Tab-separated table of C-alpha atoms in Angstrom:
chain	number	residue	atom	x	y	z
A	690	MET	CA	-23.066	61.989	-7.653
A	691	TYR	CA	-22.968	58.482	-9.702
A	692	ASP	CA	-22.053	57.659	-12.895
A	693	ARG	CA	-23.601	54.092	-13.914
A	694	TYR	CA	-26.441	51.966	-12.868
A	695	GLY	CA	-26.225	49.524	-9.823
A	696	GLY	CA	-26.818	50.212	-5.751
A	697	PRO	CA	-26.060	52.589	-3.438
A	698	GLU	CA	-22.259	51.324	-3.983
A	699	VAL	CA	-22.544	53.588	-7.037
A	700	LEU	CA	-22.878	56.882	-5.394
A	701	SER	CA	-20.137	59.004	-4.412
A	702	ILE	CA	-19.358	62.676	-3.515
A	703	ALA	CA	-17.816	65.603	-4.889
A	704	ASP	CA	-17.688	69.204	-5.538
A	705	ILE	CA	-18.977	70.269	-8.905
A	706	PRO	CA	-19.046	73.968	-9.606
A	707	THR	CA	-22.657	75.892	-8.034
A	708	PRO	CA	-24.929	75.071	-11.550
A	709	SER	CA	-26.432	78.487	-13.075
A	710	PRO	CA	-29.920	78.946	-13.713
A	711	ALA	CA	-31.573	79.289	-17.330
A	712	PRO	CA	-33.976	82.574	-17.786
A	713	LYS	CA	-37.116	80.262	-16.713
A	714	GLN	CA	-35.211	78.442	-14.083
A	715	VAL	CA	-34.515	78.531	-10.284
A	716	LEU	CA	-31.753	77.998	-8.658
A	717	VAL	CA	-32.134	76.548	-4.645
A	718	GLN	CA	-29.861	76.489	-1.839
A	719	VAL	CA	-31.562	73.299	-1.126
A	720	TYR	CA	-32.554	72.123	2.486
A	721	ALA	CA	-33.911	68.944	2.480
A	722	THR	CA	-34.890	66.636	-0.747
A	723	SER	CA	-36.912	63.401	0.451
A	724	ILE	CA	-36.681	60.298	-1.366
A	725	ASN	CA	-39.226	58.776	-3.767
A	726	LEU	CA	-39.289	54.655	-5.314
A	727	SER	CA	-38.747	56.915	-8.553
A	728	ASP	CA	-34.959	58.095	-7.239
A	729	TRP	CA	-34.207	54.274	-6.330
A	730	GLU	CA	-35.592	52.776	-9.668
A	731	THR	CA	-32.946	55.629	-11.467
A	732	LEU	CA	-30.816	54.950	-8.996
A	733	ARG	CA	-30.806	51.661	-10.386
A	734	GLY	CA	-31.849	51.657	-14.080
A	735	THR	CA	-34.797	49.499	-13.137
A	736	PRO	CA	-37.244	49.156	-14.704
A	737	LEU	CA	-36.227	50.059	-18.020
A	738	TYR	CA	-38.673	52.757	-18.239
A	739	SER	CA	-36.253	54.736	-15.364
A	740	ARG	CA	-33.099	54.885	-18.384
A	741	ILE	CA	-35.272	57.523	-19.913
A	742	GLY	CA	-32.807	59.984	-21.025
A	743	GLY	CA	-29.627	57.621	-20.691
A	744	LEU	CA	-30.071	54.036	-21.631
A	745	ARG	CA	-26.273	52.801	-21.066
A	746	THR	CA	-25.797	55.516	-18.606
A	747	PRO	CA	-28.125	57.948	-16.059
A	748	GLY	CA	-29.001	60.899	-18.074
A	749	ARG	CA	-28.332	63.022	-15.281
A	750	ARG	CA	-25.604	62.621	-12.331
A	751	VAL	CA	-27.173	64.084	-9.798
A	752	LEU	CA	-30.151	62.378	-8.029
A	753	GLY	CA	-33.092	63.825	-5.838
A	754	SER	CA	-36.228	65.636	-7.777
A	755	ASP	CA	-38.900	66.573	-3.957
A	756	ILE	CA	-36.312	70.206	-2.881
A	757	ALA	CA	-37.330	72.395	-0.474
A	758	GLY	CA	-35.015	75.507	0.503
A	759	ARG	CA	-34.455	79.283	-0.296
A	760	VAL	CA	-33.641	80.927	-3.731
A	761	GLU	CA	-30.395	81.691	-4.291
A	762	ALA	CA	-30.669	83.501	-7.720
A	763	VAL	CA	-33.356	83.313	-10.451
A	764	GLY	CA	-33.458	83.354	-13.942
A	765	THR	CA	-33.850	86.663	-16.099
A	766	GLU	CA	-37.357	85.289	-17.167
A	767	VAL	CA	-38.567	84.244	-13.535
A	768	THR	CA	-40.479	87.501	-12.043
A	769	GLN	CA	-42.861	85.086	-9.223
A	770	PHE	CA	-39.521	84.243	-7.484
A	771	ALA	CA	-36.937	86.544	-5.422
A	772	PRO	CA	-33.237	85.593	-3.475
A	773	GLY	CA	-34.019	84.647	0.075
A	774	ASP	CA	-38.280	83.118	-1.239
A	775	GLU	CA	-38.429	79.768	0.193
A	776	VAL	CA	-39.207	77.491	-2.125
A	777	TYR	CA	-40.479	73.390	-2.351
A	778	GLY	CA	-40.793	71.461	-5.683
A	779	ASP	CA	-40.836	68.608	-7.862
A	780	ASN	CA	-37.559	68.613	-10.034
A	781	LEU	CA	-38.411	65.361	-12.102
A	782	MET	CA	-37.107	66.320	-15.041
A	783	LEU	CA	-33.728	68.489	-13.630
A	784	LYS	CA	-33.530	66.835	-10.657
A	785	GLY	CA	-30.124	67.673	-8.747
A	786	GLY	CA	-31.471	67.463	-4.892
A	787	PHE	CA	-29.045	65.337	-3.725
A	788	ALA	CA	-26.768	68.504	-3.289
A	789	GLU	CA	-26.575	71.914	-1.633
A	790	TYR	CA	-27.445	73.664	-4.610
A	791	ALA	CA	-30.063	72.831	-8.022
A	792	VAL	CA	-31.613	74.837	-10.478
A	793	ALA	CA	-35.417	73.982	-11.454
A	794	ALA	CA	-37.414	75.669	-13.824
A	795	ALA	CA	-39.674	78.383	-12.136
A	796	SER	CA	-43.423	76.311	-13.262
A	797	ALA	CA	-41.901	72.817	-10.795
A	798	LEU	CA	-41.514	75.647	-7.880
A	799	ALA	CA	-44.520	77.428	-5.267
A	800	HIS	CA	-43.713	78.676	-1.847
A	801	LYS	CA	-43.041	77.214	1.223
A	802	PRO	CA	-46.022	77.335	3.735
A	803	ALA	CA	-44.135	78.756	6.852
A	804	SER	CA	-46.060	76.792	9.068
A	805	LEU	CA	-44.625	73.780	7.211
A	806	SER	CA	-40.044	72.386	8.414
A	807	PHE	CA	-37.943	72.067	5.096
A	808	ALA	CA	-38.033	68.400	5.632
A	809	GLU	CA	-42.240	68.352	5.681
A	810	ALA	CA	-42.363	70.417	2.475
A	811	SER	CA	-40.082	68.224	0.159
A	812	THR	CA	-42.128	65.091	1.472
A	813	LEU	CA	-44.958	66.716	0.068
A	814	PRO	CA	-44.559	67.441	-4.229
A	815	GLN	CA	-44.146	63.900	-5.887
A	816	ALA	CA	-46.397	61.940	-2.823
A	817	GLY	CA	-48.467	64.138	-2.361
A	818	ALA	CA	-49.521	64.303	-6.092
A	819	ILE	CA	-50.124	61.113	-6.880
A	820	ALA	CA	-52.609	60.787	-3.517
A	821	LEU	CA	-54.271	63.394	-4.468
A	822	GLN	CA	-54.687	62.533	-7.952
A	823	GLY	CA	-54.909	58.328	-7.428
A	824	THR	CA	-58.112	58.592	-4.664
A	825	ALA	CA	-59.577	61.988	-6.792
A	826	ASP	CA	-62.810	60.380	-7.083
A	827	ILE	CA	-63.420	58.481	-3.802
A	828	ALA	CA	-67.003	58.803	-2.597
A	829	ALA	CA	-67.796	58.463	1.528
A	830	GLY	CA	-69.061	54.225	1.954
A	831	MET	CA	-67.188	52.755	-0.723
A	832	SER	CA	-64.209	50.186	-0.309
A	833	VAL	CA	-60.916	50.793	-1.133
A	834	LEU	CA	-57.851	49.164	-1.202
A	835	ILE	CA	-54.299	50.969	-1.876
A	836	ASN	CA	-51.755	48.475	-2.238
A	837	GLY	CA	-48.012	49.686	-1.260
A	838	ALA	CA	-49.605	51.404	1.713
A	839	GLY	CA	-47.243	52.335	4.064
A	840	GLY	CA	-44.576	54.090	1.874
A	841	GLY	CA	-44.362	57.887	0.675
A	842	SER	CA	-47.352	57.961	-1.080
A	843	GLY	CA	-49.803	55.581	-0.206
A	844	ALA	CA	-49.258	57.079	3.272
A	845	PHE	CA	-50.953	60.308	2.434
A	846	ALA	CA	-53.380	57.892	-0.045
A	847	ILE	CA	-54.605	55.839	3.597
A	848	GLN	CA	-55.255	59.273	5.034
A	849	LEU	CA	-57.576	61.555	2.180
A	850	ALA	CA	-59.394	58.116	0.976
A	851	LYS	CA	-60.579	58.340	5.063
A	852	ASN	CA	-61.575	62.044	5.048
A	853	ALA	CA	-63.308	60.884	2.211
A	854	GLY	CA	-65.206	58.255	4.552
A	855	ALA	CA	-63.855	54.683	2.377
A	856	HIS	CA	-63.744	51.807	3.983
A	857	VAL	CA	-59.619	51.333	3.759
A	858	THR	CA	-57.777	48.409	2.982
A	859	ALA	CA	-53.908	48.700	3.490
A	860	VAL	CA	-51.256	46.420	1.498
A	861	ASP	CA	-47.859	46.031	2.404
A	862	ASN	CA	-44.763	43.685	4.060
A	863	ALA	CA	-45.929	42.502	7.488
A	864	ASP	CA	-43.448	46.180	9.614
A	865	LYS	CA	-45.550	48.255	8.215
A	866	LEU	CA	-49.034	46.983	9.811
A	867	THR	CA	-49.023	48.411	12.779
A	868	PHE	CA	-47.913	51.739	11.323
A	869	MET	CA	-50.730	51.759	7.892
A	870	ARG	CA	-53.293	51.483	10.930
A	871	THR	CA	-52.290	54.479	12.749
A	872	LEU	CA	-53.230	56.131	9.733
A	873	GLY	CA	-56.664	55.123	10.366
A	874	ALA	CA	-56.611	52.296	8.127
A	875	ASP	CA	-59.868	49.776	8.587
A	876	GLU	CA	-57.808	46.617	7.317
A	877	VAL	CA	-54.203	45.636	6.405
A	878	ILE	CA	-52.783	42.819	4.289
A	879	ASP	CA	-49.501	41.582	4.358
A	880	TYR	CA	-48.977	40.937	0.509
A	881	ARG	CA	-46.215	38.211	1.577
A	882	VAL	CA	-48.997	36.230	3.114
A	883	GLU	CA	-52.352	36.808	1.660
A	884	ASN	CA	-52.450	37.709	-1.861
A	885	PHE	CA	-55.313	41.226	-2.534
A	886	THR	CA	-56.408	39.968	-5.874
A	887	ARG	CA	-58.075	37.138	-3.844
A	888	THR	CA	-59.366	40.101	-1.413
A	889	GLY	CA	-62.313	41.988	-1.584
A	890	PRO	CA	-63.838	42.891	-4.846
A	891	TYR	CA	-63.385	46.503	-3.865
A	892	ASP	CA	-64.428	50.100	-5.467
A	893	ARG	CA	-61.351	51.359	-5.831
A	894	VAL	CA	-57.717	50.318	-5.848
A	895	LEU	CA	-54.737	52.091	-5.882
A	896	ASP	CA	-51.821	49.910	-7.049
A	897	LEU	CA	-48.693	52.118	-5.991
A	898	VAL	CA	-46.260	48.540	-7.351
A	899	ALA	CA	-48.033	46.772	-9.542
A	900	TYR	CA	-46.346	43.526	-10.795
A	901	ARG	CA	-49.068	40.797	-11.691
A	902	SER	CA	-51.575	39.813	-14.579
A	903	VAL	CA	-54.471	41.740	-15.288
A	904	PHE	CA	-56.607	39.160	-14.669
A	905	ALA	CA	-55.708	38.789	-11.600
A	906	TYR	CA	-56.648	42.785	-11.228
A	907	ARG	CA	-59.653	42.527	-12.249
A	908	ARG	CA	-60.914	40.334	-10.056
A	909	SER	CA	-59.820	42.981	-7.194
A	910	VAL	CA	-62.151	45.013	-8.699
A	911	ALA	CA	-66.043	45.246	-8.350
A	912	ARG	CA	-67.880	45.979	-11.756
A	913	GLY	CA	-68.677	49.316	-12.063
A	914	GLY	CA	-65.137	50.230	-9.931
A	915	ARG	CA	-61.904	51.203	-11.110
A	916	TYR	CA	-58.355	49.704	-10.902
A	917	ARG	CA	-55.356	52.523	-11.437
A	918	CYS	CA	-51.583	51.978	-11.178
A	919	VAL	CA	-48.928	53.995	-10.368
A	920	GLY	CA	-45.691	52.056	-10.441
A	921	GLY	CA	-44.572	48.557	-10.441
A	922	THR	CA	-42.551	46.598	-13.183
A	923	THR	CA	-42.553	47.922	-16.776
A	924	SER	CA	-44.244	44.651	-18.034
A	925	ALA	CA	-47.203	45.136	-16.299
A	926	LEU	CA	-47.464	48.709	-16.270
A	927	LEU	CA	-47.693	48.237	-20.685
A	928	ARG	CA	-49.794	45.100	-19.842
A	929	MET	CA	-52.861	47.377	-17.814
A	930	ALA	CA	-51.867	50.245	-20.303
A	931	THR	CA	-53.068	48.341	-22.821
A	932	VAL	CA	-54.815	44.783	-21.898
A	933	GLY	CA	-55.816	46.139	-18.982
A	934	VAL	CA	-58.109	48.613	-21.081
A	935	LEU	CA	-59.572	46.836	-23.091
A	936	THR	CA	-60.228	44.203	-20.052
A	937	GLY	CA	-62.867	47.071	-18.023
A	938	LEU	CA	-64.397	48.065	-21.058
A	939	VAL	CA	-65.669	44.369	-22.081
A	940	THR	CA	-66.015	43.757	-18.183
A	941	GLY	CA	-67.752	46.915	-16.687
A	942	ARG	CA	-64.630	48.257	-14.246
A	943	SER	CA	-62.629	51.712	-15.352
A	944	LEU	CA	-58.436	49.723	-15.756
A	945	GLY	CA	-55.450	51.535	-16.121
A	946	VAL	CA	-52.542	52.969	-15.063
A	947	LEU	CA	-52.517	56.346	-13.702
A	948	ALA	CA	-51.215	59.729	-15.752
A	949	VAL	CA	-49.637	61.167	-13.180
A	950	GLN	CA	-49.886	65.537	-13.110
A	951	GLU	CA	-47.134	67.213	-12.132
A	952	GLY	CA	-46.730	70.989	-10.988
A	953	PRO	CA	-47.514	72.801	-7.942
A	954	ALA	CA	-51.691	72.891	-8.617
A	955	HIS	CA	-51.459	69.086	-7.824
A	956	PHE	CA	-49.645	68.990	-4.347
A	957	THR	CA	-50.166	72.861	-3.338
A	958	PRO	CA	-53.579	71.393	-2.386
A	959	LEU	CA	-52.478	68.739	-0.300
A	960	ALA	CA	-49.381	71.281	1.942
A	961	GLY	CA	-53.260	73.165	2.083
A	962	ALA	CA	-54.732	70.213	3.921
A	963	CYS	CA	-51.557	69.455	6.550
A	964	VAL	CA	-50.794	73.388	7.351
A	965	ALA	CA	-54.768	72.679	8.305
A	966	GLY	CA	-53.813	69.546	10.503
A	967	ARG	CA	-56.349	66.782	7.819
A	968	ILE	CA	-53.442	65.320	6.573
A	969	GLY	CA	-50.495	63.897	8.933
A	970	ILE	CA	-45.992	63.957	7.575
A	971	HIS	CA	-44.725	61.480	8.850
A	972	VAL	CA	-41.234	61.581	7.745
A	973	ASP	CA	-39.635	58.073	9.121
A	974	HIS	CA	-35.782	58.750	8.866
A	975	THR	CA	-33.728	62.221	7.736
A	976	PHE	CA	-30.139	61.248	6.387
A	977	PRO	CA	-27.460	63.731	6.315
A	978	LEU	CA	-26.215	64.606	2.721
A	979	ASP	CA	-23.440	61.772	2.890
A	980	GLU	CA	-25.504	59.155	3.465
A	981	THR	CA	-27.719	59.453	1.019
A	982	ALA	CA	-27.136	55.841	0.203
A	983	LYS	CA	-28.017	54.769	3.378
A	984	ALA	CA	-31.728	56.768	2.855
A	985	LEU	CA	-31.717	55.462	-0.477
A	986	SER	CA	-31.360	52.168	0.020
A	987	HIS	CA	-33.684	52.780	3.749
A	988	VAL	CA	-36.605	52.872	0.574
A	989	GLY	CA	-35.770	50.670	-2.033
A	990	THR	CA	-35.403	48.205	0.451
A	991	GLY	CA	-39.145	48.111	1.395
A	992	ARG	CA	-38.420	49.539	5.598
A	993	ALA	CA	-39.644	53.746	4.802
A	994	LEU	CA	-42.517	53.900	6.680
A	995	GLY	CA	-43.872	57.458	4.860
A	996	LYS	CA	-40.629	59.472	3.944
A	997	VAL	CA	-36.924	59.323	4.156
A	998	VAL	CA	-35.357	62.309	4.257
A	999	VAL	CA	-31.639	63.383	3.129
A	1000	GLN	CA	-31.529	66.772	5.470
A	1001	ILE	CA	-28.483	68.640	3.800
A	1002	ARG	CA	-28.185	72.554	5.653
């Protein structure tokens, strides 16, 4: 739990009452919760958009959105799940995944594939939705660059782009270059050494950590190509959503922010690909619940290769 924004030191372990599900909600006995960069941002309260729901103090006292576990109880209007069902999903609106029990909207959950462990399933909802939508129209022969490719969403995106037949350039820090090659990246760039916007240009750019100027990103995209950012600084996202869109129209490029759609329809296709063996799930580290602070720090400081999971049960 936490009651103020800050680093991992503001987190504490506490015993609280088990929540009860509302009519359209499910109470989940949590087995595993994977960490997303959004958890780190909401812990720290930066960028500013991470404070939606609580400008001065956190709106939710327990973080963790990508959960996997067993249904403990269902609300009176829930018909698609029953106690004992194994489920997983992105509980972004309510969070609460770094706990033994969490309440989630039934609409946010899906039945867990039997062949995936709880830890594996927990890695898919948020990162999978971003990766699927960020690579949706990639076709064979395209040149694709993924910035921030060594983390959770990026690891899935590299594989999806390669499966589509693209030539993939992956960007992250030096410690992740070998890992990105093992995922199939054709070329890798250490962002601390080389500015990827001066390479290329590329047919598609998926940027998971935008912070440069609109004009730098325009330069990275070939005419007729597309640039989409998902994460990054507030100012970079605002510039891209306004000046970037107009700049793209004028220069024959599609520039903008990827509006990620949530829900099972947007992550279960990736689970199917994982079950079929077409996409690999890469869990870098697992941590127990009482080391959630360490798990968050591992992701937030850019050390995670793929996904990090808090194993609760």
